[in-house]
XYZ file of C-alpha atoms in Angstrom:
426
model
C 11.894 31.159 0.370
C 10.834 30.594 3.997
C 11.256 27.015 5.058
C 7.421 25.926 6.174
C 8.191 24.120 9.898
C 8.163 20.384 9.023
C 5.966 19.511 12.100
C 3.449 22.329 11.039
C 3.005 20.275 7.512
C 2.803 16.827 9.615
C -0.414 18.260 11.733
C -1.858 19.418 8.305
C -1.507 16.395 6.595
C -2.537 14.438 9.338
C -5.879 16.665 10.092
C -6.702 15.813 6.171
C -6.314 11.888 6.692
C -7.787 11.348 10.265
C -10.164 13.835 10.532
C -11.587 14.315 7.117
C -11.185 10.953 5.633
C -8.099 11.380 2.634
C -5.884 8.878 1.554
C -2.616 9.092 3.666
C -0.358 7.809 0.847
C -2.297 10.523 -1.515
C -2.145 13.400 0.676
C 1.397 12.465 1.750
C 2.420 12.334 -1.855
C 0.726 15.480 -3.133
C 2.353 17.310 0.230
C 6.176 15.615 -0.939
C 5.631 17.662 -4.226
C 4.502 20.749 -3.184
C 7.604 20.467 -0.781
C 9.761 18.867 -2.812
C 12.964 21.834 -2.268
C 12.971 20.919 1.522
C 16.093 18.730 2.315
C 16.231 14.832 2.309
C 16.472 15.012 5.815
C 13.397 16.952 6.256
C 11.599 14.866 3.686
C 12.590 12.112 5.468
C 11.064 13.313 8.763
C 7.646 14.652 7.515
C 7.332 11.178 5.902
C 8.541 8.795 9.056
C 6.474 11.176 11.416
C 3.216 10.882 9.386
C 3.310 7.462 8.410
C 4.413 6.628 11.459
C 1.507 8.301 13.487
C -1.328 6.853 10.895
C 0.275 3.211 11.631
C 0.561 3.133 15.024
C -2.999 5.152 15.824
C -4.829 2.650 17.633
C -1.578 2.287 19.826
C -0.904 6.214 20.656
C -4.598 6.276 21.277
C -4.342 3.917 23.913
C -1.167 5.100 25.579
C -2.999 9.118 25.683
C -5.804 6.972 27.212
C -3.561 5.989 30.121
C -2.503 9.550 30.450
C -5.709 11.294 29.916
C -8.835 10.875 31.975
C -10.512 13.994 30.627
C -11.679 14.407 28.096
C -11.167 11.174 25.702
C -9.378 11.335 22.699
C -12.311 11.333 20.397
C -14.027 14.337 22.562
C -10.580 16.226 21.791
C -10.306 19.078 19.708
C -9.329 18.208 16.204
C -6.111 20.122 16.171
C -5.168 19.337 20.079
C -6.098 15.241 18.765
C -3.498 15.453 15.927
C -0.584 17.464 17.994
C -0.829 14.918 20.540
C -0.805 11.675 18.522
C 1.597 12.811 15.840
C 3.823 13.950 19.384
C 3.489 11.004 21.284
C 4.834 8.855 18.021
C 7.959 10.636 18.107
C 8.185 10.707 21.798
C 7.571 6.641 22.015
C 8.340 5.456 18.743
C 11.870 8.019 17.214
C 14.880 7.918 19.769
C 16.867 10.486 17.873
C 13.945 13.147 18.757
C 15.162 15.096 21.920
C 11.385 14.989 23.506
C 11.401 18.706 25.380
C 11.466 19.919 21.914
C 8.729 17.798 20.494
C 6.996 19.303 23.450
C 8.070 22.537 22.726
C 6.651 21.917 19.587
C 3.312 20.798 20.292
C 2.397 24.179 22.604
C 4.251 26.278 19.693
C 1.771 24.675 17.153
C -1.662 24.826 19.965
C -0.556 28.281 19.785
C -0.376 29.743 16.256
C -3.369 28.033 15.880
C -5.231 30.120 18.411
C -5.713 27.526 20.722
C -3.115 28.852 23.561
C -5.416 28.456 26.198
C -4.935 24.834 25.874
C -0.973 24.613 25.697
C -0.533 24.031 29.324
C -2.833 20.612 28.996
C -0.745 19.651 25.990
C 2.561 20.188 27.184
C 1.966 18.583 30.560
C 0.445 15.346 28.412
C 3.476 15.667 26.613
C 5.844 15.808 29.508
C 4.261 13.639 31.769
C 4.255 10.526 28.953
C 8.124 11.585 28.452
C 8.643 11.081 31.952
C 6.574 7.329 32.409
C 7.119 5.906 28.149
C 9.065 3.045 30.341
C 5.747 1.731 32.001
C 3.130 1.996 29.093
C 1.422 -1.121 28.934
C -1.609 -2.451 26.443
C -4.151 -4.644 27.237
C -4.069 -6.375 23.919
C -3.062 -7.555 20.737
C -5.111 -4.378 19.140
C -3.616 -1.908 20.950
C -0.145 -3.389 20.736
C 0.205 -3.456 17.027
C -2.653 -1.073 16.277
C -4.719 -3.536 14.493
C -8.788 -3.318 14.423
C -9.807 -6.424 16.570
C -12.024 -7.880 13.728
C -9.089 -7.942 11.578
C -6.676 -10.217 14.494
C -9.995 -12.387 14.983
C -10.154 -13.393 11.647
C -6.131 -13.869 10.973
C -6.239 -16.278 14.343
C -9.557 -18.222 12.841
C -7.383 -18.715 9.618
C -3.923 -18.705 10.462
C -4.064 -19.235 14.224
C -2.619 -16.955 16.837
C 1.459 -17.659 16.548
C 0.734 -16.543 12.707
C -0.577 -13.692 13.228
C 1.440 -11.957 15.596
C 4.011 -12.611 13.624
C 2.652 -11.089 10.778
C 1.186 -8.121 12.821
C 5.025 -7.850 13.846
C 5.727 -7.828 10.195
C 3.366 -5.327 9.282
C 5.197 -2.382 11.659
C 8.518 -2.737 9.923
C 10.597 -0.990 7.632
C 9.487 -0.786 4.427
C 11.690 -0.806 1.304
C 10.544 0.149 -2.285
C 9.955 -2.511 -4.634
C 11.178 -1.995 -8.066
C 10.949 -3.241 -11.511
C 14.304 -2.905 -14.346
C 12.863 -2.126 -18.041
C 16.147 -4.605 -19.092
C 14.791 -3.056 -22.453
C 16.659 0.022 -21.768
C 18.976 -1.282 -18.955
C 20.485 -3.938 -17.297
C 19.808 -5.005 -13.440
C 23.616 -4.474 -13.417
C 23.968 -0.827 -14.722
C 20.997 0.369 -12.884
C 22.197 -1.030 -9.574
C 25.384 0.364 -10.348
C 24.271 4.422 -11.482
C 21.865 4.149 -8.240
C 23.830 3.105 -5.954
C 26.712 6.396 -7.137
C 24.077 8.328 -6.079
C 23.745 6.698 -2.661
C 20.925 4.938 -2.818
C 20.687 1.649 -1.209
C 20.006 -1.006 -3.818
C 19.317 -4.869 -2.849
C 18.735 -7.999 -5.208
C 15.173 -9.911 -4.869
C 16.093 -13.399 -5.016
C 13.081 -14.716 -6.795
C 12.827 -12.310 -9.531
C 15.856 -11.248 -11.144
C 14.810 -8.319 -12.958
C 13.241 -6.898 -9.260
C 15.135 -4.809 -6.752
C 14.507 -3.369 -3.344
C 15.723 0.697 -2.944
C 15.703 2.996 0.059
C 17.678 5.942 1.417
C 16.497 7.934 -2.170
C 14.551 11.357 -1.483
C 12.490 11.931 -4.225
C 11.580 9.407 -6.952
C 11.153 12.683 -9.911
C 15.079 13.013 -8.644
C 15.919 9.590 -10.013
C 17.204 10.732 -13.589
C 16.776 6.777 -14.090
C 13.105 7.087 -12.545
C 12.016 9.848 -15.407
C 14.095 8.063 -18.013
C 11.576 4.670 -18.036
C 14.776 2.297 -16.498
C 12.124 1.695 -14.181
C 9.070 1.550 -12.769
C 7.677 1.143 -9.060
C 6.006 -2.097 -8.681
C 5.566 -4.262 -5.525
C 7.237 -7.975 -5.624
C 3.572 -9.077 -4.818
C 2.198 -6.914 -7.998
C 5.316 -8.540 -10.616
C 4.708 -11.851 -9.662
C 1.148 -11.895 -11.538
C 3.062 -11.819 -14.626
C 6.044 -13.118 -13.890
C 3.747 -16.157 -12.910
C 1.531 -16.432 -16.062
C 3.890 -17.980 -18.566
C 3.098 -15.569 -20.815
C 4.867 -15.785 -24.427
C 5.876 -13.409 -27.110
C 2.856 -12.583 -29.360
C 0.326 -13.791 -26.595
C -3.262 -11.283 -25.949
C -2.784 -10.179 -22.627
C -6.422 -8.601 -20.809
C -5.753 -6.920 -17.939
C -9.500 -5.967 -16.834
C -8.896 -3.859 -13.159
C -5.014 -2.247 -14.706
C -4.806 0.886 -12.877
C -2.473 2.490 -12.441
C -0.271 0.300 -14.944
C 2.303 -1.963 -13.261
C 1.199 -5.648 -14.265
C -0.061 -4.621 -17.712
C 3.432 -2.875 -18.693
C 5.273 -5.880 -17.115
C 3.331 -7.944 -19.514
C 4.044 -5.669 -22.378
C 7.543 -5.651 -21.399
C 7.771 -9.537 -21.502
C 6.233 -9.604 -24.663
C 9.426 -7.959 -26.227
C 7.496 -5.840 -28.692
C 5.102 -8.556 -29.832
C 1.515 -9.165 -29.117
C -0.825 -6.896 -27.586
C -1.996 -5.646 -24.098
C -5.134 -4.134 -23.384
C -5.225 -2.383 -20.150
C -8.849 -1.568 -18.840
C -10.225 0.256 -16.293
C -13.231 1.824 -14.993
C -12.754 5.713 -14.951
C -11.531 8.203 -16.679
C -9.076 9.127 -14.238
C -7.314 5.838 -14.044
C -7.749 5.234 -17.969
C -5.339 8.343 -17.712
C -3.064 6.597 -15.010
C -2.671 3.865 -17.002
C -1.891 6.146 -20.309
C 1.025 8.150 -18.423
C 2.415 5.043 -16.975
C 2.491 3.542 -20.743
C 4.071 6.880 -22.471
C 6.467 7.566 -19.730
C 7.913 3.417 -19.858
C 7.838 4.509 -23.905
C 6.185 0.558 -25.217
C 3.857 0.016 -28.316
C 2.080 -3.175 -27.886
C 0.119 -1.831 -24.915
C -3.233 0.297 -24.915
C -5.330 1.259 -22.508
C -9.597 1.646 -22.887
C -12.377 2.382 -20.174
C -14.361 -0.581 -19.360
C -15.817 -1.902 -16.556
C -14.919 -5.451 -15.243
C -18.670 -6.843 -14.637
C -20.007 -5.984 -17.971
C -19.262 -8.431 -21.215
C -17.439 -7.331 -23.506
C -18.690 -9.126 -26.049
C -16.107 -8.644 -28.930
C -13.151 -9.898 -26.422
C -15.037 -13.708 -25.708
C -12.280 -16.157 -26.540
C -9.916 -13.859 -27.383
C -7.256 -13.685 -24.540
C -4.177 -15.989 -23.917
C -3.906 -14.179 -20.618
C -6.319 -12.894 -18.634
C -5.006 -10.614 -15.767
C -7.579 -9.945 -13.272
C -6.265 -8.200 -9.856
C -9.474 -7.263 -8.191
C -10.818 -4.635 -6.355
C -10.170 -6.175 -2.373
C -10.034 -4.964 1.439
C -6.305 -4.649 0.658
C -5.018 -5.998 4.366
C -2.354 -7.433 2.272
C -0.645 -3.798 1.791
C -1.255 -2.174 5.135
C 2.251 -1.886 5.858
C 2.622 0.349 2.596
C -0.810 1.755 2.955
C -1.858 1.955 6.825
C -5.096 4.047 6.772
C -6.774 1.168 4.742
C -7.414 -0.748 8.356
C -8.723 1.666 9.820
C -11.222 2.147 7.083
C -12.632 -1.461 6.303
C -15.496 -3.049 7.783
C -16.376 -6.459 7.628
C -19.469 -5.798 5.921
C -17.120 -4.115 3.338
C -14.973 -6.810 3.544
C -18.425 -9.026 2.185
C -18.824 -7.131 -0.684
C -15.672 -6.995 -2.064
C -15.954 -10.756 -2.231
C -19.204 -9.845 -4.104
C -17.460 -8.131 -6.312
C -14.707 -10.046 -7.006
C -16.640 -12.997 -7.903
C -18.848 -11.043 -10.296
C -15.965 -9.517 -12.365
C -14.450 -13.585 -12.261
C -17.497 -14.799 -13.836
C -17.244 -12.348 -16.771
C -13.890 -11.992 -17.118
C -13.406 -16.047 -17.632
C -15.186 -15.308 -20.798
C -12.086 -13.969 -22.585
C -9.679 -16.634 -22.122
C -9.420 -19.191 -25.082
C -9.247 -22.441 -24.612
C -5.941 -23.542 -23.523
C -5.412 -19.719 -21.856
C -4.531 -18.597 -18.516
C -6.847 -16.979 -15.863
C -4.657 -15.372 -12.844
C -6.312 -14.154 -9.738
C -4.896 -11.840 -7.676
C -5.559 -9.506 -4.455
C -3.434 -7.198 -2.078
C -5.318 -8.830 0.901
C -4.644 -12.260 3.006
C -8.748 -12.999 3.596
C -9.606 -16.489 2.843
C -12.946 -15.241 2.003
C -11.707 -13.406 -1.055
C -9.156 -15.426 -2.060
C -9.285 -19.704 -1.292
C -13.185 -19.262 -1.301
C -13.639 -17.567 -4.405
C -11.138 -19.515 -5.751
C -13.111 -22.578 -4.806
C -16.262 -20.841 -6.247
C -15.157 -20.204 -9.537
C -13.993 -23.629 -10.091
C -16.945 -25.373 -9.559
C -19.075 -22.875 -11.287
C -16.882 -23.403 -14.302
C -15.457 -26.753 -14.469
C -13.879 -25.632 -18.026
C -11.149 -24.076 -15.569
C -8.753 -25.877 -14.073
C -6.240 -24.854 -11.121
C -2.878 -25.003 -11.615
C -1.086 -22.828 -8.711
C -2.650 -20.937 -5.533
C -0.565 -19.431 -2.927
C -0.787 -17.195 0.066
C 1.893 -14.997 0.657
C 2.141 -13.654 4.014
C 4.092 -9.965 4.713
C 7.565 -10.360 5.128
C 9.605 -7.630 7.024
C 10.591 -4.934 4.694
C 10.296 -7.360 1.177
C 7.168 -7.755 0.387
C 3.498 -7.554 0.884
C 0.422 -9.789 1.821
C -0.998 -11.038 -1.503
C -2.667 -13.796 -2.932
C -2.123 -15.833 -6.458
C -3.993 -18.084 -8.302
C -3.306 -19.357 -12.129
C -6.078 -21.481 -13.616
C -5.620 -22.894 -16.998
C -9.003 -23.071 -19.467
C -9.421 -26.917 -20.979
């Protein structure tokens, strides 16, 4: 078999998230499979290059701007657009990538695509940026970390302007994955142990014991660990719902937005066989999510049903010691994992979601017995959908009480931006 050139599959994948709209971490994941007998290293490369290009956008955009009077990026043709910006990120942004042959390349590509009138443009672009990276400048916080200016005027109203550079710093790091040990079939210390023989880099998360942070793997379907159920991806932000919810063995757990799976199986798993989870969801296709996540981690006292979150379900009032409810949200949290989703949002959007959120917490609340637990939860770092609806809830139903809230800002590499609220029913 032919080896497809790796750059080739970074223009394609790119062309489906910036110019028609796909999820990057979908795309990028369906591509990894098809692909999936190229080499770590060329894994490796096809993922730093694409991620890299989709997080740093608004920043390569500016820097061809300074290069390129005529014509603007968005008058570019799609193809030329995405060989320059996914060749300028590993120009600027990868040292180990000799730059004559990214620009090589880039005219190779314009080429084979029919486009070879155009190669001289690109590869003098290319070359002259090479030449001048040293003096790129940017005029502001946007273009320097790539961040929509709504979003950095909102994080400096609520956080002030020290805060958020920092976490805008935080945001462009290296990521680690996040996962959870089933200690029903293994123990932290054997898993760390088989990973790590086969070179994978395996790291302790200090406030959750049964969490670890991986990297330097290739393919997660290569983990024999992975497809066995030892465990499961699930961000330190996602765990610490239930790790946070004092549940106990033979409690009703509702999770009422589960997809694809990771708090309501932590729950199960924490029930130690006992009790029951219900795991809803609105579709189809994440009902089925949720049911391959449950087979594949191999638990019981977990099901999972269709249901959507702002409709009463009338048979569930006052049935749930735990109510899980990890709403729909901007997500500005998770950026850093999922980079496209800032680039998407609007603050109108943004509005909605709040909406939203506060329409599934008025239902939801129904479920929880007296005595129960209501946790809150979002990927995002928006007072607006987190403190305020927080704030909202409790005084529409003073039968609620609050017992925890916390922001959690990114941190480099550990963990995402989320938000956590428990609130106890009197």
């Amino acid at each position: 078999m032919t080896d497809p050139n790796q750059r080739e599959i970074i223009v394609a994948i790119l062309e489906e998230v910036l110019e028609e709209g796909k999820y990057s971490h979908l795309v990028l994941g369906a591509t990894l499979e098809k692909y999936q007998y190229l080499s770590k290293q060329q894994r490796a490369f096809i993922t730093r290059v694409t991620q890299g290009t989709i997080e740093r956008l608004l920043q390569i955009d500016a820097i061809l701007g300074q290069f390129v009077k005529k014509p603007k990026v968005p008058k570019m043709k799609p193809l030329i657009r995405t060989v320059l910006r996914s060749s300028v990120y590993q120009i600027v942004f990868m040292d180990g990538v000799p730059d004559a042959a990214v620009c090589n390349e880039a005219v190779r590509i314009v080429k084979n695509h029919g486009l070879g009138g155009l190669s001289g443009f690109v590869n003098g672009v290319l070359r002259n940026i090479s030449r001048n990276k040293d003096s790129i400048t940017y005029k502001d916080l946007s273009e320097a970390y790539s961040m929509p200016q709504w979003i950095i005027d909102a994080w400096e109203e609520q956080f002030g302007g020290e805060t958020t550079k920092q976490i805008l710093e935080e945001l462009l790091e290296e990521k680690k994955t996040c996962i959870r040990v089933n200690t029903g079939n293994i123990s932290v210390e054997e898993l760390t142990k088989n990973l790590r023989a086969q070179g994978i880099t395996v790291e302790p998360c200090e406030e959750i014991p049964y969490a670890l942070y991986i990297s330097g793997y290739d393919y997660l379907r290569g983990i024999p660990e992975f497809l066995a159920g030892d465990f499961y991806i699930q961000d330190f932000s996602s765990m610490m719902v239930a790790h946070s919810a004092g549940i106990q063995q033979g409690d009703h757990v509702i999770d009422v937005c589960a997809a694809p799976g990771g708090k309501s199986l932590h729950a199960a798993e924490l029930l130690a066989g006992t009790g029951l989870v219900e795991a809803r969801d609105l579709s189809d296709h994440k009902v089925s999510l949720l049911e391959e996540n449950i087979r594949r981690m191999g638990l019981a006292n977990i099901r999972a049903e269709k249901w959507d979150a702002t409709i009463l379900n009338e048979e569930s009032i006052g049935q749930a010691d735990v109510v899980i409810c990890d709403a729909p949200c901007s997500g500005l949290g998770v950026v850093a994992k999922k980079p496209d989703i800032k680039y998407h949002m609007t603050k109108e959007t943004q509005k909605e979601l709040a909406i939203l959120q506060r329409q599934i917490l008025d239902v939801v609340c129904a479920y929880v017995k007296a005595g129960g637990t209501l946790m809150y939860s979002t990927c995002t770092i928006s007072s607006q959908e987190n403190e305020d609806n927080v704030t909202w809830f409790l005084e529409k139903h003073p039968d609620f009480s609050l017992e925890t809230e916390k922001q959690f800002l990114p941190k480099a590499g550990k963990q995402d931006g989320f938000f956590l609220a428990k609130m106890k029913k009197r």
